[in-house]
Short mmCIF file of C-alpha atoms and ligand atoms in Angstrom, two decimals:
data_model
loop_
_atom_site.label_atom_id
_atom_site.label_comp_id
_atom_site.label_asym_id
_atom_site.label_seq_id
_atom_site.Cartn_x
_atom_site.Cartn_y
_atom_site.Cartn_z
CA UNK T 1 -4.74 -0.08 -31.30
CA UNK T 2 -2.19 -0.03 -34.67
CA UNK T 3 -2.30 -3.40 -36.48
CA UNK T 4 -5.07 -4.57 -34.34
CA UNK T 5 -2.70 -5.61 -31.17
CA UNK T 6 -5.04 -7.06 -28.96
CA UNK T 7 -2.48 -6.20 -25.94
CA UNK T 8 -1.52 -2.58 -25.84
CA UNK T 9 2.56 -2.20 -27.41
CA UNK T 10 5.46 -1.44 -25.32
CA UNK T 11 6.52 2.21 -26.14
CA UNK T 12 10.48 1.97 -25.51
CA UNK T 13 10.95 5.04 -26.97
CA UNK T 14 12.27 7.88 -24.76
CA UNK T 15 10.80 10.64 -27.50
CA UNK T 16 8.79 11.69 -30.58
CA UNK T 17 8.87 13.33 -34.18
CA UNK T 18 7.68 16.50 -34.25
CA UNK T 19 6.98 17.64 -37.92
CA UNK T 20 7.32 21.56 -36.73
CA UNK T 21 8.62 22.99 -33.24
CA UNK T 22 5.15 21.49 -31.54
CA UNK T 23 3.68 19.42 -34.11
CA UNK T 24 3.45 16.23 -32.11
CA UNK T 25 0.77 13.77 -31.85
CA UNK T 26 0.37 14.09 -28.48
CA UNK T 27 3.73 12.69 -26.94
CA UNK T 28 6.78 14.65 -26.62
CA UNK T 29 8.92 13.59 -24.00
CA UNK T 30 8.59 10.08 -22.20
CA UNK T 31 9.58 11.44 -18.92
CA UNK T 32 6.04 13.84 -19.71
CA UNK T 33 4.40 11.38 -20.95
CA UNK T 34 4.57 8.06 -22.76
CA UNK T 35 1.81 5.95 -24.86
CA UNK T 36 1.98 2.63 -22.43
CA UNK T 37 1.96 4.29 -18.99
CA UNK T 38 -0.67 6.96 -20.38
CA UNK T 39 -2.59 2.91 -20.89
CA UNK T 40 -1.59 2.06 -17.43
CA UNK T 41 -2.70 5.42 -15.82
CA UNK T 42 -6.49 5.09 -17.73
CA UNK T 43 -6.36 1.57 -16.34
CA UNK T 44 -5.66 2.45 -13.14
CA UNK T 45 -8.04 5.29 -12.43
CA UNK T 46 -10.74 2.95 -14.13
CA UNK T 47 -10.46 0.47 -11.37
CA UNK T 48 -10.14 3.04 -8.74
CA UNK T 49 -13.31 4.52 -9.90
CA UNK T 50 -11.11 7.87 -10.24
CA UNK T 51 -10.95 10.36 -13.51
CA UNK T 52 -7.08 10.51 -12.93
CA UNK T 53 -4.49 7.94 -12.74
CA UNK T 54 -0.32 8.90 -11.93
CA UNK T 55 1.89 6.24 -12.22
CA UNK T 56 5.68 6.56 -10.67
CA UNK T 57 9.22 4.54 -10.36
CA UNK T 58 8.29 3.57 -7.14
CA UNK T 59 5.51 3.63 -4.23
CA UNK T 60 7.94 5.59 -2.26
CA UNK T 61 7.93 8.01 -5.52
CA UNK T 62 4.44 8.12 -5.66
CA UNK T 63 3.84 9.14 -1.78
CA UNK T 64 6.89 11.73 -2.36
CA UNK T 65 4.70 13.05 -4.88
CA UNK T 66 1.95 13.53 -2.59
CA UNK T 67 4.29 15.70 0.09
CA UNK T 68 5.63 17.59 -2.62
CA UNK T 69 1.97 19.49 -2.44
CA UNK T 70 3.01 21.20 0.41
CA UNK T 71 5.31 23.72 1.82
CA UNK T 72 7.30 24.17 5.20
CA UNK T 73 5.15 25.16 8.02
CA UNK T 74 2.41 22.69 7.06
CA UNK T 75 1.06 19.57 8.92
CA UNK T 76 0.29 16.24 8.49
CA UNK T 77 -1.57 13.90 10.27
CA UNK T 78 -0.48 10.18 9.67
CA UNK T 79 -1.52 6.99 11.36
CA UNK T 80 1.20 5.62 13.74
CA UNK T 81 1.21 2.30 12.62
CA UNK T 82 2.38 2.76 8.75
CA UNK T 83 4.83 0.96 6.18
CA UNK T 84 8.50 1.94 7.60
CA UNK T 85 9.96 3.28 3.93
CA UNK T 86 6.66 6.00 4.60
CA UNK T 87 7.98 6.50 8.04
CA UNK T 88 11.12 6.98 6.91
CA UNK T 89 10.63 9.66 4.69
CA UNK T 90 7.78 11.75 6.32
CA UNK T 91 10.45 12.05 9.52
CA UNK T 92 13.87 11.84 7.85
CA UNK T 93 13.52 13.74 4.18
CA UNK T 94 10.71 15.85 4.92
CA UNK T 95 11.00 16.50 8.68
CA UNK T 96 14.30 18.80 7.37
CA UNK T 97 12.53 20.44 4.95
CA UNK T 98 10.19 21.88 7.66
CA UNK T 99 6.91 19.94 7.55
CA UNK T 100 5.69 18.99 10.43
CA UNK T 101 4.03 15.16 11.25
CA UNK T 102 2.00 14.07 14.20
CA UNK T 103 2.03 9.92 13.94
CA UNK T 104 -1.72 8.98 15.88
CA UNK T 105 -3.90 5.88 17.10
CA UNK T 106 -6.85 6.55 13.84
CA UNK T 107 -9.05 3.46 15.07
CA UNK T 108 -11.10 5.69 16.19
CA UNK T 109 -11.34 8.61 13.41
CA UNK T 110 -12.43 10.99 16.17
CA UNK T 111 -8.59 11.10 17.71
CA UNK T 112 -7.77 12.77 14.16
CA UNK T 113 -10.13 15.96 15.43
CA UNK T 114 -8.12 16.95 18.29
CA UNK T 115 -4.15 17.20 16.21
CA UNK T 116 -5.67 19.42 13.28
CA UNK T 117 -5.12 23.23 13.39
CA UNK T 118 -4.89 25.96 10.41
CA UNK T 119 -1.48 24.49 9.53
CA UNK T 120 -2.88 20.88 8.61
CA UNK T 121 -3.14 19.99 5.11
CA UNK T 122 -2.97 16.20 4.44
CA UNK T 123 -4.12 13.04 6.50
CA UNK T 124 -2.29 9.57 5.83
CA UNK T 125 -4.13 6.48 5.79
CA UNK T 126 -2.76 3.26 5.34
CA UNK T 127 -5.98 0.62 5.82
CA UNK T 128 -5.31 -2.21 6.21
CA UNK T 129 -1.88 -0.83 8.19
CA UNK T 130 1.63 -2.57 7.58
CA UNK T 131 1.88 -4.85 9.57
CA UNK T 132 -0.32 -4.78 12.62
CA UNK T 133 -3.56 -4.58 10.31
CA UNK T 134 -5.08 -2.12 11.79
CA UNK T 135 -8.54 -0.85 10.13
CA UNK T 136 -8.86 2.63 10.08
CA UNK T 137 -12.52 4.26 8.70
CA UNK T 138 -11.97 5.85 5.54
CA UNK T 139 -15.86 7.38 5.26
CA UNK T 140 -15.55 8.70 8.99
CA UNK T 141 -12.49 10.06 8.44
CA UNK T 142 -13.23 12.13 5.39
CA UNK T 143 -16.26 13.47 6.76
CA UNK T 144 -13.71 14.88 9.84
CA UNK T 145 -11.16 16.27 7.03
CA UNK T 146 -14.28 17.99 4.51
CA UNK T 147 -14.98 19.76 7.75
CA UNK T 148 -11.48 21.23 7.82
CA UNK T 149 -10.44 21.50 3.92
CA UNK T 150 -7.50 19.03 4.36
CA UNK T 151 -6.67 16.25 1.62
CA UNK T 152 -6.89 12.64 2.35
CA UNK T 153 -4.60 10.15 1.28
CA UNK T 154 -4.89 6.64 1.96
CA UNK T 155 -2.73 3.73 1.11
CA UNK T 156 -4.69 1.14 -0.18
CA UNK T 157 -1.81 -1.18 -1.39
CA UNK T 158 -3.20 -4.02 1.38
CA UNK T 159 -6.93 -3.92 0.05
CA UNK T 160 -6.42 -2.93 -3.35
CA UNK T 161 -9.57 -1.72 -5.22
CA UNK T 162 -11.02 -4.92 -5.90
CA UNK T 163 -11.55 -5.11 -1.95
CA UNK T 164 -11.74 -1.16 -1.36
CA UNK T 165 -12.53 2.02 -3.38
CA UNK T 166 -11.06 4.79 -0.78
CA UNK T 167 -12.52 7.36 -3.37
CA UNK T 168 -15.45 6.26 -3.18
CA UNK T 169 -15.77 6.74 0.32
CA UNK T 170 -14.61 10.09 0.34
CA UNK T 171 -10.23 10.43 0.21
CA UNK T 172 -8.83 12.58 -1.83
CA UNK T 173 -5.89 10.57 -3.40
CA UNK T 174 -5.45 6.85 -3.76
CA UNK T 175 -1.84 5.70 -3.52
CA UNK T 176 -0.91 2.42 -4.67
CA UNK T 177 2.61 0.30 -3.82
CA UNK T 178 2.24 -1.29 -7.86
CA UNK T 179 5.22 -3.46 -6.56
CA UNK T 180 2.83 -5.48 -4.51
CA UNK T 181 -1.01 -6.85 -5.49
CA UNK T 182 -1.05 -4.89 -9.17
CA UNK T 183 1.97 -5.85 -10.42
CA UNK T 184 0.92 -9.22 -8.73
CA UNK T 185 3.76 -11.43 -9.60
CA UNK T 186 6.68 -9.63 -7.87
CA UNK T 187 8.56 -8.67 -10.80
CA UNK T 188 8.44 -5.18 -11.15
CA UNK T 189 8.70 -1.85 -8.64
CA UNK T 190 6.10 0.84 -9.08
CA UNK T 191 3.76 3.19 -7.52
CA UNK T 192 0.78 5.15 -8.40
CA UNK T 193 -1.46 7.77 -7.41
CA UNK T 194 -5.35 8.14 -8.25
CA UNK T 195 -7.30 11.12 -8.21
CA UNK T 196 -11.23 12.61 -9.09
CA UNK T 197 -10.41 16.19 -8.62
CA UNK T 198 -8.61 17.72 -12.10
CA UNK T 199 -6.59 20.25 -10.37
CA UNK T 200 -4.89 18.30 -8.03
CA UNK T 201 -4.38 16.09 -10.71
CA UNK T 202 -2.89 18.75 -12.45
CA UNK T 203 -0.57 20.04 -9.95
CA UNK T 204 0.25 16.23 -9.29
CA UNK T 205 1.38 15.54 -12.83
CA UNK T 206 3.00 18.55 -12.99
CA UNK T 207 5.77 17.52 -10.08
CA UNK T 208 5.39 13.90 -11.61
CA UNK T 209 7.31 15.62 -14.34
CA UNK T 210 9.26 17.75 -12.80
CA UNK T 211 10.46 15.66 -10.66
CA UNK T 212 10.83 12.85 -13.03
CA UNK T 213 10.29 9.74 -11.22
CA UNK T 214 8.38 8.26 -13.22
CA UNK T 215 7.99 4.54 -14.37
CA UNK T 216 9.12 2.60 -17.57
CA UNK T 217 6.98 1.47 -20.38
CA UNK T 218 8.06 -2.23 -20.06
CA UNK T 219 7.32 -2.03 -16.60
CA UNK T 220 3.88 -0.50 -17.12
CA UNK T 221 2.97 -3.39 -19.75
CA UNK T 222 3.90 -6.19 -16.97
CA UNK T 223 1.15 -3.68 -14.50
CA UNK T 224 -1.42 -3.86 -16.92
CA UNK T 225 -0.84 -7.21 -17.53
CA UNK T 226 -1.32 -7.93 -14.10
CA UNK T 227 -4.41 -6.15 -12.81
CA UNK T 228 -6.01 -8.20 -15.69
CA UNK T 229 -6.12 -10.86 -13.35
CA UNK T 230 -6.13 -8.96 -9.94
CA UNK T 231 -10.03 -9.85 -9.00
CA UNK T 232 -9.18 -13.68 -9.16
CA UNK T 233 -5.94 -13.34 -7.40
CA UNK T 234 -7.59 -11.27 -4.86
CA UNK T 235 -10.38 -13.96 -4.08
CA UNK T 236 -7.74 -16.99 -3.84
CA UNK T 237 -5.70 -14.48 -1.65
CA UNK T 238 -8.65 -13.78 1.10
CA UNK T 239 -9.70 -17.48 0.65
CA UNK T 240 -6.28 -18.88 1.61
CA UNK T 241 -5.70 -15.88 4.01
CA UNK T 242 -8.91 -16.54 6.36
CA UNK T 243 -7.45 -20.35 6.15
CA UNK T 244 -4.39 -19.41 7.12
CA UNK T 245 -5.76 -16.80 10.01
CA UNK T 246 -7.75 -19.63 11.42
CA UNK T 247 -5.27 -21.84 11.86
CA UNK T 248 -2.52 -19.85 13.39
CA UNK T 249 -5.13 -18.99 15.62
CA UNK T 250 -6.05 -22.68 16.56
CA UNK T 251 -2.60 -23.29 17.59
CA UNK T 252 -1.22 -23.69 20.84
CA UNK T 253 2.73 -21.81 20.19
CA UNK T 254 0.77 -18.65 18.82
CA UNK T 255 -0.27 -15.82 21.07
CA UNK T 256 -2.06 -13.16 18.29
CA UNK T 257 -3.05 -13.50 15.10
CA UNK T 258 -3.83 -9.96 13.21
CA UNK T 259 -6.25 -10.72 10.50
CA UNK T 260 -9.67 -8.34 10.08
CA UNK T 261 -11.75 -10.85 9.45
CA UNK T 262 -12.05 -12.49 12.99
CA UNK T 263 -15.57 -11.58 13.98
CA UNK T 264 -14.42 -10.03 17.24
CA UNK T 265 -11.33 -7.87 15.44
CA UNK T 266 -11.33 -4.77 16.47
CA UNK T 267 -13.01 -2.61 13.64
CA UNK T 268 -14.53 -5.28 12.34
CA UNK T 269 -17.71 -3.94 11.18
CA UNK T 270 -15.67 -0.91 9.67
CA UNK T 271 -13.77 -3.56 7.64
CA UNK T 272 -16.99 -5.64 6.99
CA UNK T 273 -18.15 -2.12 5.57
CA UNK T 274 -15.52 -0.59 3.76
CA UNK T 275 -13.93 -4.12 2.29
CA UNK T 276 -15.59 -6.84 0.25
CA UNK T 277 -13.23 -9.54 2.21
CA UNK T 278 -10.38 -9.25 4.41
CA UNK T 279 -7.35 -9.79 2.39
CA UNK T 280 -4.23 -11.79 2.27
CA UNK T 281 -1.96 -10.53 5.09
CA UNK T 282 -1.78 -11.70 8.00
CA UNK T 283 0.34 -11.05 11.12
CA UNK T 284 0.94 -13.28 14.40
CA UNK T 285 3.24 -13.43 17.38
CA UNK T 286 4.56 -16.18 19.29
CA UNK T 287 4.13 -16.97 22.73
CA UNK T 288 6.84 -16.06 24.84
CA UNK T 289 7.61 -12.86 22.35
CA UNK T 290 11.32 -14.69 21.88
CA UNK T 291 13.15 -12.81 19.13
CA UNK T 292 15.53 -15.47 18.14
CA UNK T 293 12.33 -18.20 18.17
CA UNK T 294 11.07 -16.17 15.38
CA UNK T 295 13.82 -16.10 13.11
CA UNK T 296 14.08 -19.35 13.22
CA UNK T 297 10.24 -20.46 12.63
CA UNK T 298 10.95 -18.09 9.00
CA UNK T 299 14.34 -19.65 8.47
CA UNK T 300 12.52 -23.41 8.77
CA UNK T 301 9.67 -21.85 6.17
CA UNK T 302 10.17 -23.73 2.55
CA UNK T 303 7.12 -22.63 0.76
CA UNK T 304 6.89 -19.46 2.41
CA UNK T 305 9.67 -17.58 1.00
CA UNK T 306 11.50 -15.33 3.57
CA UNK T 307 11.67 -12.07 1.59
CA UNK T 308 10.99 -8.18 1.59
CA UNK T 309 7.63 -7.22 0.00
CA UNK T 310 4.15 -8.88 -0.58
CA UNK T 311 1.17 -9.33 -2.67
CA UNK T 312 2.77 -11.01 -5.25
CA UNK T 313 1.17 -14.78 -6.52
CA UNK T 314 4.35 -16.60 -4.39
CA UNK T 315 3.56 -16.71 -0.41
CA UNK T 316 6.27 -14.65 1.01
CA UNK T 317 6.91 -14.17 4.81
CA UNK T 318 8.59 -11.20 7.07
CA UNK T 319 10.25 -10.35 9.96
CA UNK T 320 9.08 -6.50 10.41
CA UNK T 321 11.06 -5.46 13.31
CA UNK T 322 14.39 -6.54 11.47
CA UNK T 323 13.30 -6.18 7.72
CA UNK T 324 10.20 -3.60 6.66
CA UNK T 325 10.01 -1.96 9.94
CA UNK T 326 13.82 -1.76 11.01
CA UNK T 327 13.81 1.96 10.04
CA UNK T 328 11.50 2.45 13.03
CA UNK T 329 12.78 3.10 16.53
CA UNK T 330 12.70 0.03 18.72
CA UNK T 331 10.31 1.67 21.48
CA UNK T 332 7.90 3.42 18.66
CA UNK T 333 7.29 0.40 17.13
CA UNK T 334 6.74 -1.79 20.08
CA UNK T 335 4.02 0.99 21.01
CA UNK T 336 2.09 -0.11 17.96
CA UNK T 337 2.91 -3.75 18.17
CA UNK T 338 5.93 -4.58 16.18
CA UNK T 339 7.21 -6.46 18.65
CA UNK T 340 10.46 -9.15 18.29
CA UNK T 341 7.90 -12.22 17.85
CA UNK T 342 5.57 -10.70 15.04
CA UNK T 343 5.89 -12.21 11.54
CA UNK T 344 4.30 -11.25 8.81
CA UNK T 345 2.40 -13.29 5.93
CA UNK T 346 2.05 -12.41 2.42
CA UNK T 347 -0.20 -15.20 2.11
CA UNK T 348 -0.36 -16.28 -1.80
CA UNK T 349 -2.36 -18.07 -4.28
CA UNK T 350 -0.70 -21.64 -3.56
CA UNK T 351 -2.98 -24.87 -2.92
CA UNK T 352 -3.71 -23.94 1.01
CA UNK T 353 -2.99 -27.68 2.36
CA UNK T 354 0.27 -26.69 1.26
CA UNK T 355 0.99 -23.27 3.14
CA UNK T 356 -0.67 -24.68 6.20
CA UNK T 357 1.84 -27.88 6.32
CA UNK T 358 4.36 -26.02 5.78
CA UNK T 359 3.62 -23.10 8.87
CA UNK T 360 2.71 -26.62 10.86
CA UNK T 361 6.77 -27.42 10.46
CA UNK T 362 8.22 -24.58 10.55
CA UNK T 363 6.51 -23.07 13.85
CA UNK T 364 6.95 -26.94 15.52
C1 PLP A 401 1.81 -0.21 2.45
C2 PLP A 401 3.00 0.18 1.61
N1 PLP A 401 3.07 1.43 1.13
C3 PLP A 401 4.13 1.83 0.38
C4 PLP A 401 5.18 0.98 0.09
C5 PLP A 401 6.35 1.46 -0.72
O1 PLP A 401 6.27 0.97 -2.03
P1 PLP A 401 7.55 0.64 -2.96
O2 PLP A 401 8.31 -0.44 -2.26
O3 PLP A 401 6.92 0.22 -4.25
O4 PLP A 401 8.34 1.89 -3.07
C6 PLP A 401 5.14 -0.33 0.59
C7 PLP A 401 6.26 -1.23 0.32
O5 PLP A 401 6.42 -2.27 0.95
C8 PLP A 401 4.02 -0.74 1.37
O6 PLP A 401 3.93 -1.98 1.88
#
């Protein structure tokens, strides 16, 4: 690093001096490529145990990347129970543009075998799922697509890699909401994309920049600040999460709680495998399903803060079927369980006793 910086500089520079048409050292264009995200994107694929890292202006960018690798006519097979901004553009952008997606049940892989034909060329995988935390197997599934010659992605913004290394159990692409446990601190919006295979890589950085949605330097310095500290954050979050799962579960006004770690979960022993610990989000529904009953138990939350997004150090809670999941038809979601009760817990790094009084007020 110049001058011996022990943190790597912010590059706000949009371009570079070229001493003769060419004569660069490297950098050209920021929207190609720029010295702080190129940090970022080493970082990145480091901790995914993957040779390539992508970073973009947004998740959503980063999964648009991914469709952008195909072509009308071709299939995808996506589970059904899936962050609603994915939703939203798989069936409303891309739907249009003549690719085709089956949303399925993956808790058992096998159900994947029976929706592929010569048209399929991606699965989507988000494990844990958003919000009903559903656990899909990543190492079953891949050994379904490597039959068939069909990429999979998975989502692994809920585990993150210090709880689950998709690669290494056999996907083909790692895509990361940045926004959420990276970033850590809820201060920035960012996605990214990790790969092993160097061309896919290369056809992925090549729509990266010709589509241009990539991210800013500053923001990429406040990233790799934050994944410095992700493997602490990540054990306070599953410590305070289990506490948190165990007692919404011991209490009376609470009819599910949806949390992997409960030893008779279904896919438990999937998550047991594939995860080091079960993570800190965590679902639940009141009994009597009442709709208003639920807005009010996250209007009465003070240290939960009632807010979009997750991951982040601050405990923030969610109403999916009128916030992150309102893009998703009433009757589809309630299929999957997004019912008018559920709420949904970004459970943070906060002294526990704390977060536990205050669900004990605010539920009553
Ligand atoms: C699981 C998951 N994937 C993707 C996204 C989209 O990421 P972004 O909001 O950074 O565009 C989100 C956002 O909430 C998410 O929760």
């Amino acid at each position: 690093m110049a001058y011996g910086a022990v943190m790597p500089p912010i590059y706000q520079t949009s371009t570079y001096a070229q001493s003769t048409p060419g004569g660069h050292k490297g950098y050209e264009y920021s929207r190609t490529q720029n010295p702080t995200r190129h940090a970022l994107e080493k970082a990145l694929a480091s901790i995914e145990n993957g040779n390539h890292g992508l970073t973009f202006g947004s998740g959503m960018a980063a999964i648009d990347a991914i469709i952008k690798l195909l072509k009308p006519g071709d299939e995808v097979i996506s589970t059904n129970d899936l962050y609603g901004g994915s939703y939203r553009l798989f069936t409303k952008i891309y739907e249009d543009f003549g690719i085709k997606f089956h949303f399925i049940g993956m808790e058992n892989a096998t159900n994947i075998e029976a929706y592929i034909n010569k048209n399929t060329k991606l699965i989507w995988v988000e494990t844990p799922t958003n919000p009903m935390m559903n656990i899909i197997d990543i190492k079953a599934t891949s050994e379904i697509v490597k039959k068939h010659n069909i990429l999979l992605a998975v989502d692994n913004t809920f585990a993150t890699p210090y709880l689950q290394l998709p690669l290494d159990l056999g996907a083909d692409i790692v895509m990361h909401s940045a926004t959420k446990y990276l970033g850590g601190h809820s201060d920035v919006v960012m996605g990214a994309l990790v790969v092993n295979d160097k061309m896919l890589a290369e056809r992925l950085y090549f729509i990266q920049n010709a589509s241009g949605a990539v991210s800013g330097p500053q923001d990429c310095f406040l990233v790799l600040r934050g994944i410095k500290t992700l493997h602490i954050r990540m054990e306070r979050h599953c410590e305070n999460g289990k506490a948190v799962a165990e007692y919404l579960a011991s209490h009376p006004k609470i009819e599910n709680v949806y949390w992997p770690g409960f030893e008779n979960y279904p896919n438990h022993n999937i998550a047991k495998t594939q995860m080091k610990d079960f993570g800190g989000m965590v679902s639940f529904t009141t009994k009597g399903n009442d709709y208003d009953k639920a807005i009010k138990i996250v209007e009465r939350l003070k240290i939960f803060t009632l807010a979009e997004s997750l991951g982040g150090v601050e405990s923030l809670a969610g109403h999916p079927a009128s916030m992150t999941h309102a893009s998703i038809p009433k009757e589809k979601r309630e299929q999957t369980g997004v019912v008018d009760s559920l709420i949904r817990l970004s459970v943070g790094i906060e002294d526990v006793d704390d977060l536990i009084a205050d669900l004990k007020q605010a539920i009553g």
